Coordinates of C-alpha atoms and ligand atoms in Angstrom, one line a residue:
Chain I
E919 CA -149.6 -9.2 -118.2
T920 CA -151.8 -6.2 -117.9
H921 CA -150.4 -3.4 -115.7
V922 CA -153.1 -2.1 -113.4
I923 CA -153.1 1.6 -112.6
V924 CA -155.6 2.6 -109.9
I925 CA -156.4 6.3 -109.5
G926 CA -157.5 6.6 -105.9
N927 CA -158.1 9.1 -103.2
E928 CA -161.0 9.0 -100.8
K929 CA -161.0 12.8 -100.7
G930 CA -163.6 14.1 -103.1
G931 CA -162.6 16.4 -106.0
S932 CA -158.9 15.8 -105.7
G933 CA -158.6 15.2 -109.5
K934 CA -159.0 11.4 -109.9
T935 CA -161.2 11.5 -113.0
T936 CA -159.2 14.2 -114.6
A937 CA -155.9 12.3 -114.0
A938 CA -157.5 9.1 -115.2
M939 CA -158.7 10.6 -118.5
H940 CA -155.4 12.3 -119.3
L941 CA -153.5 9.1 -118.4
I942 CA -155.8 7.0 -120.6
V943 CA -155.3 9.3 -123.6
S944 CA -151.5 9.6 -123.0
L945 CA -151.1 5.9 -123.1
M946 CA -153.3 5.4 -126.2
K947 CA -151.3 8.1 -128.0
A948 CA -148.2 6.2 -127.1
G949 CA -149.6 3.3 -129.0
Y950 CA -150.7 1.0 -126.1
E951 CA -153.9 -1.0 -125.8
V952 CA -155.7 0.6 -122.9
G953 CA -158.6 -0.6 -120.7
A954 CA -160.7 1.6 -118.5
L955 CA -162.9 0.8 -115.5
D956 CA -165.1 3.4 -113.8
L957 CA -165.8 2.4 -110.2
D958 CA -167.7 5.6 -109.4
I959 CA -171.0 3.8 -109.7
R960 CA -173.2 6.8 -108.9
Q961 CA -171.5 9.8 -110.5
K962 CA -169.9 7.9 -113.4
S963 CA -167.8 10.9 -114.4
L964 CA -165.2 9.0 -116.4
S965 CA -167.9 7.0 -118.2
R966 CA -169.6 10.3 -119.1
Y967 CA -166.3 11.8 -120.3
L968 CA -165.8 8.8 -122.6
E969 CA -169.4 8.8 -123.8
N970 CA -169.0 12.5 -124.7
R971 CA -165.9 11.5 -126.7
V972 CA -167.6 8.8 -128.7
K973 CA -170.7 11.1 -129.4
W974 CA -168.4 14.0 -130.4
A975 CA -166.3 11.8 -132.8
I976 CA -169.5 10.5 -134.5
Q977 CA -171.1 14.0 -134.8
N978 CA -167.9 15.5 -136.2
E979 CA -167.0 12.4 -138.3
V980 CA -163.6 12.0 -136.7
D981 CA -162.3 8.4 -137.0
Q982 CA -160.9 6.1 -134.3
A983 CA -157.2 6.7 -135.3
A984 CA -157.5 10.4 -134.6
L985 CA -159.7 10.0 -131.5
P986 CA -158.9 6.6 -130.0
V987 CA -161.1 5.1 -127.3
P988 CA -160.1 2.7 -124.5
L989 CA -161.8 -0.7 -123.9
I990 CA -164.3 0.2 -121.2
L991 CA -166.4 -2.4 -119.4
P992 CA -169.2 -2.0 -116.8
P993 CA -168.1 -2.4 -113.2
P994 CA -169.0 -5.6 -111.3
F995 CA -171.3 -3.8 -108.9
S996 CA -173.7 -5.9 -106.8
K997 CA -177.1 -4.7 -105.6
L998 CA -177.7 -7.7 -103.4
D999 CA -179.3 -6.9 -100.1
S1000 CA -176.9 -8.8 -97.8
R1001 CA -173.6 -7.0 -97.6
E1002 CA -171.7 -10.3 -97.3
Q1003 CA -173.3 -11.7 -100.5
A1004 CA -172.8 -8.4 -102.4
Y1005 CA -169.1 -8.4 -101.5
A1006 CA -168.6 -12.0 -102.5
A1007 CA -170.3 -11.3 -105.8
E1008 CA -168.2 -8.2 -106.4
T1009 CA -165.0 -10.1 -105.5
K1010 CA -165.8 -12.8 -108.1
G1011 CA -167.0 -10.2 -110.6
F1012 CA -163.7 -8.3 -110.2
Q1013 CA -161.6 -11.4 -111.1
D1014 CA -163.8 -12.1 -114.1
I1015 CA -163.6 -8.5 -115.4
L1016 CA -159.7 -8.5 -115.1
M1017 CA -159.8 -11.5 -117.4
K1018 CA -161.8 -9.5 -120.0
F1019 CA -159.1 -6.8 -119.9
A1020 CA -156.3 -9.4 -120.5
R1021 CA -155.4 -8.1 -124.0
C1022 CA -154.8 -4.6 -122.6
D1023 CA -151.2 -3.4 -121.9
F1024 CA -152.6 -1.1 -119.2
L1025 CA -155.9 -0.9 -117.3
V1026 CA -156.8 2.4 -115.7
I1027 CA -159.3 2.2 -112.8
D1028 CA -161.0 5.4 -111.7
C1029 CA -162.2 5.2 -108.0
P1030 CA -164.9 7.2 -106.3
G1031 CA -164.3 9.8 -103.6
A1032 CA -165.6 7.3 -101.0
D1033 CA -164.7 4.1 -99.3
T1034 CA -166.4 1.3 -101.3
H1035 CA -165.8 -2.4 -101.5
L1036 CA -165.1 -2.1 -105.2
S1037 CA -162.5 0.6 -104.6
R1038 CA -160.8 -1.6 -102.0
L1039 CA -160.7 -4.5 -104.4
A1040 CA -159.1 -2.3 -107.1
H1041 CA -156.5 -1.0 -104.6
A1042 CA -155.6 -4.6 -103.7
H1043 CA -155.1 -5.4 -107.4
A1044 CA -153.1 -2.3 -108.3
D1045 CA -149.5 -2.4 -109.7
T1046 CA -149.5 1.4 -109.5
I1047 CA -151.7 3.6 -107.4
V1048 CA -151.9 7.3 -108.4
T1049 CA -153.3 9.6 -105.7
P1050 CA -153.9 13.1 -107.0
M1051 CA -154.4 15.7 -104.2
N1052 CA -155.1 19.4 -104.0
D1053 CA -152.3 21.6 -102.6
S1054 CA -154.2 21.9 -99.3
F1055 CA -154.0 20.8 -95.7
V1056 CA -157.7 19.9 -96.0
D1057 CA -156.7 17.3 -98.5
F1058 CA -153.6 16.3 -96.6
D1059 CA -155.8 15.5 -93.6
L1060 CA -157.0 12.3 -95.4
L1061 CA -153.4 11.1 -95.7
A1062 CA -152.1 12.0 -92.2
R1063 CA -153.0 13.9 -89.1
I1064 CA -150.8 16.8 -88.2
D1065 CA -150.4 18.0 -84.6
S1066 CA -151.5 21.6 -84.7
Q1067 CA -149.1 22.5 -81.9
T1068 CA -145.9 21.0 -83.0
G1069 CA -146.6 20.9 -86.8
E1070 CA -145.4 17.2 -86.6
I1071 CA -147.1 14.3 -88.3
E1072 CA -149.2 12.4 -85.7
G1073 CA -150.0 9.3 -87.8
P1074 CA -151.6 8.0 -90.9
S1075 CA -155.2 8.9 -91.7
L1076 CA -158.2 7.2 -93.5
Y1077 CA -156.9 7.0 -97.0
A1078 CA -153.3 6.0 -96.0
E1079 CA -154.9 3.2 -94.0
M1080 CA -156.8 2.1 -97.1
V1081 CA -153.6 1.8 -99.1
W1082 CA -151.9 0.0 -96.2
E1083 CA -154.7 -2.5 -96.0
A1084 CA -154.5 -3.0 -99.8
R1085 CA -150.8 -3.8 -99.5
Q1086 CA -151.6 -6.3 -96.7
T1087 CA -154.3 -8.0 -98.7
R1088 CA -152.0 -8.3 -101.7
A1089 CA -149.2 -9.7 -99.5
R1090 CA -151.6 -12.2 -97.9
A1091 CA -152.8 -13.3 -101.3
G1092 CA -149.2 -14.1 -102.2
I1093 CA -149.1 -11.7 -105.1
M1094 CA -145.5 -10.9 -106.2
G1095 CA -144.4 -7.3 -106.4
G1096 CA -145.4 -4.4 -104.2
I1097 CA -147.6 -1.5 -105.1
D1098 CA -145.9 1.6 -106.5
W1099 CA -147.8 4.3 -104.7
V1100 CA -147.4 7.7 -106.4
V1101 CA -148.9 10.9 -105.0
M1102 CA -149.5 13.7 -107.5
R1103 CA -150.1 17.3 -106.6
N1104 CA -153.0 18.7 -108.6
R1105 CA -154.5 22.2 -109.2
M1106 CA -151.3 23.8 -108.0
G1107 CA -151.2 27.6 -107.9
A1108 CA -148.7 29.4 -110.2
V1109 CA -147.0 31.2 -107.3
N1110 CA -144.7 29.4 -104.9
A1111 CA -146.8 30.5 -101.9
N1112 CA -146.0 29.7 -98.3
N1113 CA -148.9 27.2 -98.2
K1114 CA -147.5 25.4 -101.3
K1115 CA -144.0 25.1 -99.6
R1116 CA -145.5 23.9 -96.3
V1117 CA -147.6 21.2 -98.0
G1118 CA -144.6 20.1 -100.0
K1119 CA -142.4 19.9 -96.9
M1120 CA -145.0 17.7 -95.1
L1121 CA -145.5 15.5 -98.1
D1122 CA -141.7 14.8 -98.3
Q1123 CA -141.7 13.8 -94.6
L1124 CA -144.8 11.7 -95.0
S1125 CA -143.7 9.9 -98.1
K1126 CA -140.8 8.3 -96.2
R1127 CA -143.1 7.2 -93.3
I1128 CA -146.0 5.7 -95.2
G1129 CA -144.3 4.5 -98.4
F1130 CA -145.3 6.7 -101.4
R1131 CA -143.3 8.8 -103.8
L1132 CA -144.1 12.2 -105.2
S1133 CA -144.6 12.5 -109.0
K1134 CA -144.7 15.7 -111.0
G1135 CA -148.2 17.2 -110.9
F1136 CA -150.6 19.5 -112.7
G1137 CA -151.2 23.2 -112.3
E1138 CA -154.6 24.7 -111.9
R1139 CA -155.5 25.2 -115.6
V1140 CA -158.8 25.6 -117.4
I1141 CA -157.6 23.4 -120.2
Y1142 CA -157.8 20.4 -117.8
R1143 CA -161.5 20.8 -117.5
E1144 CA -163.0 22.8 -120.3
L1145 CA -162.9 20.0 -122.9
F1146 CA -165.1 17.6 -120.8
P1147 CA -168.3 18.3 -122.8
M1148 CA -166.6 17.1 -126.0
G1149 CA -164.8 14.2 -124.4
L1150 CA -161.5 15.7 -125.5
T1151 CA -158.2 16.4 -123.7
L1152 CA -155.4 18.8 -124.6
L1153 CA -153.5 15.8 -126.2
D1154 CA -156.3 15.3 -128.7
L1155 CA -156.2 18.8 -130.1
G1156 CA -154.6 19.1 -133.5
A1157 CA -155.4 15.5 -134.5
E1158 CA -157.1 15.0 -137.9
G1159 CA -160.5 16.6 -137.8
V1160 CA -160.0 17.9 -134.2
P1161 CA -159.7 21.7 -133.4
K1162 CA -156.1 22.9 -133.0
S1163 CA -154.6 23.8 -129.6
M1164 CA -154.2 27.5 -128.9
T1165 CA -150.6 28.5 -128.8
S1166 CA -151.0 29.8 -125.2
M1167 CA -148.4 29.4 -122.5
S1168 CA -150.9 27.4 -120.4
H1169 CA -151.4 24.8 -123.1
V1170 CA -147.7 24.4 -123.8
T1171 CA -147.0 24.0 -120.1
A1172 CA -149.9 21.6 -119.6
R1173 CA -148.6 19.4 -122.4
F1174 CA -145.2 19.4 -120.6
E1175 CA -146.9 18.6 -117.2
I1176 CA -148.8 15.6 -118.7
R1177 CA -145.7 14.2 -120.4
T1178 CA -143.6 14.6 -117.3
F1179 CA -146.3 13.0 -115.1
L1180 CA -146.5 10.0 -117.4
A1181 CA -142.7 9.6 -117.4
S1182 CA -142.6 9.9 -113.7
L1183 CA -144.9 6.9 -113.3
N1184 CA -142.0 4.6 -114.5
L1185 CA -144.4 2.3 -116.3
P1186 CA -143.1 -0.8 -117.9
D1187 CA -142.3 -0.5 -121.6
K1188 CA -144.8 -2.9 -123.0
R1189 CA -143.7 -2.7 -126.6
G1190 CA -140.6 -4.8 -126.3
Chain O
E558 CA -187.1 29.4 -84.8
T559 CA -183.6 28.2 -85.9
H560 CA -182.9 28.9 -89.5
V561 CA -181.3 25.7 -91.0
I562 CA -178.7 26.2 -93.7
V563 CA -177.6 23.0 -95.4
I564 CA -174.3 23.0 -97.4
G565 CA -174.9 20.3 -100.0
N566 CA -173.5 19.0 -103.2
E567 CA -173.0 15.3 -104.0
K568 CA -170.0 16.2 -106.1
G569 CA -166.8 15.8 -104.1
G570 CA -164.5 18.7 -103.4
S571 CA -166.9 21.4 -104.6
G572 CA -166.1 23.5 -101.5
K573 CA -168.9 22.5 -99.0
T574 CA -166.7 22.4 -95.9
T575 CA -164.9 25.6 -97.0
A576 CA -168.2 27.4 -97.5
A577 CA -169.6 26.0 -94.2
M578 CA -166.7 27.2 -92.1
H579 CA -166.6 30.7 -93.6
L580 CA -170.4 31.0 -93.2
I581 CA -170.2 29.9 -89.6
V582 CA -167.5 32.4 -88.7
S583 CA -169.3 35.2 -90.6
L584 CA -172.5 34.6 -88.7
M585 CA -170.8 34.5 -85.3
K586 CA -168.9 37.7 -86.1
A587 CA -172.3 39.2 -86.9
G588 CA -173.3 38.5 -83.3
Y589 CA -175.5 35.4 -83.9
E590 CA -175.8 32.2 -81.9
V591 CA -174.6 29.5 -84.4
G592 CA -174.9 25.8 -84.4
A593 CA -172.8 23.4 -86.5
L594 CA -173.5 19.8 -87.6
D595 CA -170.9 17.7 -89.5
L596 CA -172.6 15.0 -91.5
D597 CA -169.4 13.8 -93.2
I598 CA -169.2 10.8 -90.8
R599 CA -166.0 9.4 -92.3
Q600 CA -163.9 12.4 -93.3
K601 CA -165.2 14.8 -90.6
S602 CA -163.4 17.8 -92.2
L603 CA -165.5 20.5 -90.6
S604 CA -165.1 18.8 -87.2
R605 CA -161.4 18.7 -87.7
Y606 CA -161.4 22.4 -88.7
L607 CA -163.2 23.3 -85.5
E608 CA -161.0 21.0 -83.4
N609 CA -158.0 22.8 -84.8
R610 CA -159.6 26.2 -83.9
V611 CA -160.2 25.2 -80.3
K612 CA -156.6 23.7 -79.9
W613 CA -155.0 26.8 -81.5
A614 CA -157.0 29.2 -79.3
I615 CA -155.9 27.2 -76.1
Q616 CA -152.2 27.0 -77.2
N617 CA -152.1 30.7 -78.1
E618 CA -154.2 31.8 -75.1
V619 CA -156.8 33.5 -77.2
D620 CA -160.2 33.9 -75.6
Q621 CA -163.7 33.0 -76.9
A622 CA -164.6 36.6 -77.7
A623 CA -161.8 36.9 -80.2
L624 CA -162.1 33.4 -81.5
P625 CA -165.8 32.3 -81.1
V626 CA -166.8 28.7 -81.6
P627 CA -170.2 27.4 -82.7
L628 CA -172.2 24.9 -80.7
I629 CA -171.3 21.6 -82.4
L630 CA -173.0 18.3 -81.6
P631 CA -172.2 14.7 -82.9
P632 CA -174.4 13.6 -85.8
P633 CA -177.1 11.0 -85.1
F634 CA -175.4 8.3 -87.2
S635 CA -176.7 4.7 -86.8
K636 CA -174.5 1.7 -87.3
L637 CA -177.4 -0.8 -87.0
D638 CA -177.1 -3.7 -89.4
S639 CA -180.5 -3.5 -90.9
R640 CA -180.8 -0.5 -93.2
E641 CA -184.5 0.0 -92.3
Q642 CA -183.7 0.1 -88.6
A643 CA -180.7 2.4 -89.1
Y644 CA -182.7 4.9 -91.1
A645 CA -185.5 4.9 -88.5
A646 CA -182.9 5.5 -85.8
E647 CA -181.3 8.4 -87.8
T648 CA -184.7 10.0 -88.6
K649 CA -185.6 10.0 -84.9
G650 CA -182.1 11.1 -83.9
F651 CA -182.2 14.0 -86.4
Q652 CA -185.4 15.3 -84.8
D653 CA -183.8 15.1 -81.3
I654 CA -180.7 16.9 -82.3
L655 CA -182.7 19.7 -83.9
M656 CA -184.2 20.3 -80.5
K657 CA -180.8 20.6 -79.0
F658 CA -179.9 23.4 -81.4
A659 CA -183.1 25.3 -80.6
R660 CA -181.3 28.2 -78.9
C661 CA -179.3 28.8 -82.1
D662 CA -180.3 31.5 -84.5
F663 CA -178.7 29.6 -87.3
L664 CA -177.7 25.9 -87.8
V665 CA -175.1 25.2 -90.5
I666 CA -175.0 21.6 -91.7
D667 CA -172.0 20.3 -93.7
C668 CA -173.0 17.4 -95.9
P669 CA -170.6 14.8 -97.4
G670 CA -169.8 14.4 -101.1
A671 CA -172.0 11.4 -101.3
D672 CA -175.7 10.3 -101.1
T673 CA -176.3 9.3 -97.5
H674 CA -179.5 9.0 -95.5
L675 CA -178.4 11.7 -93.0
S676 CA -177.6 14.1 -96.0
R677 CA -181.2 13.5 -97.3
L678 CA -182.7 14.2 -93.9
A679 CA -180.7 17.4 -93.7
H680 CA -181.9 18.5 -97.2
A681 CA -185.5 17.9 -96.2
H682 CA -185.1 20.0 -93.1
A683 CA -183.3 22.9 -94.8
D684 CA -184.6 26.5 -95.0
T685 CA -181.7 27.4 -97.2
I686 CA -179.5 25.0 -99.2
V687 CA -176.2 26.3 -100.4
T688 CA -174.6 24.3 -103.2
P689 CA -171.0 25.4 -104.0
M690 CA -169.6 24.1 -107.3
N691 CA -166.4 24.4 -109.2
D692 CA -166.5 26.4 -112.5
S693 CA -166.5 23.2 -114.5
F694 CA -168.8 21.1 -116.7
V695 CA -167.5 18.1 -114.7
D696 CA -169.3 19.6 -111.6
F697 CA -172.2 20.8 -113.7
D698 CA -172.9 17.2 -114.8
L699 CA -174.2 16.4 -111.3
L700 CA -176.8 19.2 -111.6
A701 CA -177.9 18.5 -115.2
R702 CA -177.0 16.6 -118.3
I703 CA -176.1 18.6 -121.4
D704 CA -176.7 17.2 -124.9
S705 CA -173.2 17.3 -126.4
Q706 CA -174.6 17.9 -129.9
T707 CA -177.0 20.7 -129.3
G708 CA -175.4 22.1 -126.1
E709 CA -178.9 22.1 -124.7
I710 CA -179.9 21.0 -121.2
E711 CA -181.3 17.4 -121.4
G712 CA -182.6 17.2 -117.9
P713 CA -181.8 17.2 -114.2
S714 CA -179.1 15.0 -112.8
L715 CA -178.4 13.2 -109.5
Y716 CA -178.0 16.1 -107.1
A717 CA -180.8 18.2 -108.6
E718 CA -183.0 15.1 -108.1
M719 CA -181.9 14.9 -104.4
V720 CA -183.0 18.5 -103.9
W721 CA -186.2 17.9 -105.7
E722 CA -186.9 14.9 -103.5
A723 CA -186.1 17.0 -100.4
R724 CA -188.7 19.6 -101.5
Q725 CA -191.2 16.8 -102.0
T726 CA -190.6 15.3 -98.6
R727 CA -190.9 18.7 -97.0
A728 CA -194.2 19.4 -98.8
R729 CA -195.6 16.0 -97.8
A730 CA -194.7 16.6 -94.2
G731 CA -196.8 19.8 -94.4
I732 CA -193.8 22.1 -93.5
M733 CA -194.6 25.7 -94.4
G734 CA -192.2 27.6 -96.6
G735 CA -190.2 26.4 -99.5
I736 CA -186.4 25.8 -99.6
D737 CA -184.3 28.7 -100.8
W738 CA -181.8 26.9 -103.0
V739 CA -178.7 28.9 -103.7
V740 CA -175.9 27.8 -106.0
M741 CA -172.5 29.4 -105.4
R742 CA -169.6 29.3 -107.9
N743 CA -166.4 28.4 -106.1
R744 CA -162.7 28.4 -107.0
M745 CA -163.3 30.7 -109.9
G746 CA -160.4 31.7 -112.1
A747 CA -159.3 35.3 -112.2
V748 CA -159.7 35.7 -116.0
N749 CA -163.2 35.7 -117.6
A750 CA -162.3 32.7 -119.8
N751 CA -164.6 31.1 -122.3
N752 CA -165.2 28.2 -120.0
K753 CA -166.3 30.5 -117.2
K754 CA -168.8 32.3 -119.5
R755 CA -170.2 29.0 -120.9
V756 CA -170.7 27.5 -117.4
G757 CA -172.3 30.8 -116.3
K758 CA -174.7 30.8 -119.3
M759 CA -175.8 27.2 -118.7
L760 CA -176.3 27.9 -114.9
D761 CA -178.6 30.9 -115.8
Q762 CA -180.7 28.6 -118.0
L763 CA -180.7 25.8 -115.5
S764 CA -181.7 28.0 -112.5
K765 CA -185.0 28.8 -114.1
R766 CA -185.7 25.1 -114.9
I767 CA -184.9 23.5 -111.6
G768 CA -185.5 26.2 -109.1
F769 CA -182.3 27.6 -107.7
R770 CA -180.7 31.1 -107.8
L771 CA -177.1 32.1 -108.2
S772 CA -175.3 33.8 -105.3
K773 CA -172.0 35.6 -105.5
G774 CA -169.1 33.1 -105.1
F775 CA -165.5 32.7 -104.2
G776 CA -162.4 33.0 -106.4
E777 CA -159.6 30.4 -106.3
R778 CA -157.5 31.9 -103.4
V779 CA -155.0 30.2 -101.1
I780 CA -156.4 32.2 -98.1
Y781 CA -159.5 30.0 -98.3
R782 CA -157.5 26.9 -97.5
E783 CA -154.2 27.8 -95.9
L784 CA -155.5 28.6 -92.4
F785 CA -157.2 25.1 -91.9
P786 CA -154.3 23.8 -89.7
M787 CA -155.0 26.6 -87.2
G788 CA -158.7 26.4 -87.5
L789 CA -158.8 30.1 -88.6
T790 CA -160.5 31.9 -91.5
L791 CA -159.6 35.2 -93.0
L792 CA -162.3 36.8 -90.9
D793 CA -160.5 35.9 -87.7
L794 CA -157.3 37.6 -88.7
G795 CA -156.6 40.8 -86.7
A796 CA -158.8 39.8 -83.8
E797 CA -157.2 40.2 -80.3
G798 CA -154.3 37.7 -80.1
V799 CA -154.7 36.5 -83.7
P800 CA -152.1 37.3 -86.4
K801 CA -153.0 40.2 -88.7
S802 CA -154.2 39.8 -92.3
M803 CA -151.7 40.7 -95.0
T804 CA -152.7 43.8 -96.9
S805 CA -152.7 41.8 -100.1
M806 CA -155.3 42.3 -102.9
S807 CA -156.3 38.7 -102.6
H808 CA -157.2 39.1 -98.9
V809 CA -159.1 42.3 -99.5
T810 CA -161.1 40.8 -102.3
A811 CA -161.7 37.6 -100.4
R812 CA -163.2 39.6 -97.5
F813 CA -165.5 41.3 -100.0
E814 CA -166.5 37.9 -101.5
I815 CA -167.4 36.5 -98.1
R816 CA -169.4 39.6 -97.1
T817 CA -171.2 39.6 -100.5
F818 CA -171.9 35.9 -100.3
L819 CA -173.5 36.2 -96.9
A820 CA -175.6 39.2 -98.0
S821 CA -176.8 37.3 -101.0
L822 CA -178.2 34.5 -98.9
N823 CA -181.0 36.9 -97.8
L824 CA -181.0 35.4 -94.3
P825 CA -183.6 36.6 -91.8
D826 CA -182.4 39.3 -89.4
K827 CA -182.6 37.4 -86.1
R828 CA -181.8 40.3 -83.9
G829 CA -185.1 42.1 -84.1
Ligands
LIG2598 N1 -155.5 20.5 -112.8 C1 -156.7 21.0 -112.9 N2 -156.9 22.2 -113.3 C2 -158.2 22.8 -113.4 N3 -159.3 22.1 -113.0 C3 -159.1 20.9 -112.5 C4 -157.9 20.2 -112.4 N4 -158.0 19.0 -111.9 C5 -159.3 18.8 -111.7 N5 -160.0 20.0 -112.0 C6 -161.5 20.2 -111.8 O1 -161.7 20.0 -110.4 C7 -162.9 19.3 -110.2 C8 -162.6 18.0 -109.5 O2 -161.9 17.1 -110.4 P1 -162.3 15.6 -110.6 O3 -163.7 15.5 -110.9 O4 -161.3 15.0 -111.6 O5 -161.9 15.0 -109.2 P2 -162.3 13.6 -108.6 O6 -161.3 13.3 -107.6 O7 -162.5 12.6 -109.7 O8 -163.7 13.9 -107.9 P3 -164.7 12.8 -107.3 O9 -164.2 12.5 -105.9 O10 -166.0 13.5 -107.2 O11 -164.7 11.6 -108.2 C9 -163.6 19.1 -111.6 O12 -164.5 20.2 -111.8 C10 -162.4 19.2 -112.5 O13 -162.8 19.7 -113.8
LIG2599 N1 -162.3 29.2 -103.0 C1 -161.3 28.3 -102.8 N2 -160.0 28.7 -103.0 C2 -158.9 27.9 -102.8 N3 -159.1 26.6 -102.4 C3 -160.3 26.1 -102.1 C4 -161.5 27.0 -102.3 N4 -162.6 26.3 -101.9 C5 -162.1 25.0 -101.6 N5 -160.8 25.0 -101.7 C6 -159.9 23.7 -101.5 O1 -160.5 22.8 -102.4 C7 -160.5 21.5 -101.7 C8 -162.0 21.0 -101.6 O2 -162.7 21.9 -100.8 P1 -163.7 21.3 -99.6 O3 -163.0 20.3 -98.8 O4 -164.2 22.5 -98.9 O5 -164.8 20.7 -100.5 P2 -165.9 19.7 -100.0 O6 -167.0 19.9 -101.0 O7 -166.3 19.9 -98.6 O8 -165.3 18.2 -100.2 P3 -165.9 16.8 -99.8 O9 -166.9 16.4 -100.9 O10 -164.7 15.9 -99.7 O11 -166.5 17.0 -98.5 C9 -159.9 21.7 -100.4 O12 -158.5 21.3 -100.5 C10 -160.1 23.2 -100.1 O13 -159.1 23.7 -99.2
LIG2600 MG1 -164.1 11.3 -110.1
LIG2601 MG1 -166.4 18.5 -97.0

């Protein structure tokens, strides 16, 4: 039974594609069969990242063992004029494509920074939702509104409502098992500034109210973005035929962040 | 004649709302009449930032002179079912709303991280387009595709095409004067890392090809985001009734970045 991990956050640039890529590589390196689905129809950043990977491996004659690639399939996007017909086509197409991923242990779905029908379908089919977010009240505003006078949480906001509706849809469809919703702080500053503490405090309060838990996150580090043109991640460095990692503190700490993040997802051990 | 400044980048989280807010406050502090239009219909981050400002000023009994607010009007969004009718309504509504901003020296328009009809209308009406971007090839990918083998620019990508089409629309409508397209690097790391140099080099090449110029940008600094809940920016600190700025290096440098960015926009002097 494929475990579906949806990387979602309606807020743009929160780190979804970055988290998706590092999660995909981590899972492959752990020996799993991994599927990938890019629902960002327009920007296709994850697809581009994986395209770069395949091209780089070919040009540098690095084989599949050293630089594994997930099974990636085109998203069931419908261009039909009538919204009702397009949605019906996408809903059916989504079921079909899940079948094609059946041999994968894990399927990682990268969502766009927007509210789309495909993104909602993915959220309703998720076993785990990972929501990366910047350490910022601008990003927080898409999870919940804060009363500027009292500093208290007023209520859930757009993206929290999307997850709630996904949980409703899942329950109505009679699917067993709830969604494990994990919020991951991304691009964190090195210093434990007041802003970081305040955001952390509000996240702790909010997690109890709207049903997510906090995982370990990623710091703001160039290594998380500088290998995109080659389709590589830090975890690929040092593999046969691939350049070695620098022995910098940032690289060492990043490896620790990625490993800790994966562990905190409490994914099922599929090798048993 | 109102000078229209559009803050645009289809890439999410590139810093549009942050740039928009700091530009609005800079212009008001310089004594200009400023209008604001938030085209992010769903997330409304700029509207929220300005709402927070008004609430905070009321609660802390700070007057309009110390904490000025721009003229902000609701966007001409159409919910009509037929796309053709909705677009026609928005096109007409956009002309109408420009009239209402006629007494402003500058109108700052914040666009969403998506391709919407309203965003395209704004781009076609822009005198200046400011495109913030992260120091990242992931963000670069929305301006142009890079051949991973040669490292050469292959051609313009989605957002560059949107600006090109805006310039075409403007030319066909017989509007005098071209669009000054300014790309601003945002969230830059303190260190001049290899990645930063490579992105800079590609931006220099690309600017000549697709017709933009590079302005001075903002570093990655908590001060650019931590005052969102109060609706304040660094430039407001120290005004009558408003908390003082810390005398930290980051605040001093941020003030310099904001002033330099404004100057580099070469905006017309409207006080003559
Ligand atoms: N931990 C990090 N350290 C440094 N840079 C990062 C980190 N996470 C993300 N970035 C950079 O931040 C930008 C946004 O990240 P990313 O594209 O992964 O977000 P996204 O949520 O997928 O965006 P979108 O909503 O556009 O799909 C990119 O330029 C990326 O390279
Ligand atoms: N120079 C900066 N330093 C520190 N944080 C920043 C800076 N610029 C932007 N941010 C933070 O990065 C995140 C994205 O910025 P912002 O919301 O302004 O981008 P945007 O392009 O308007 O996003 P969207 O596409 O969702 O509208 C926010 O959390 C913001 O607070
Ligand atoms: Mg993405
Ligand atoms: Mg914005």
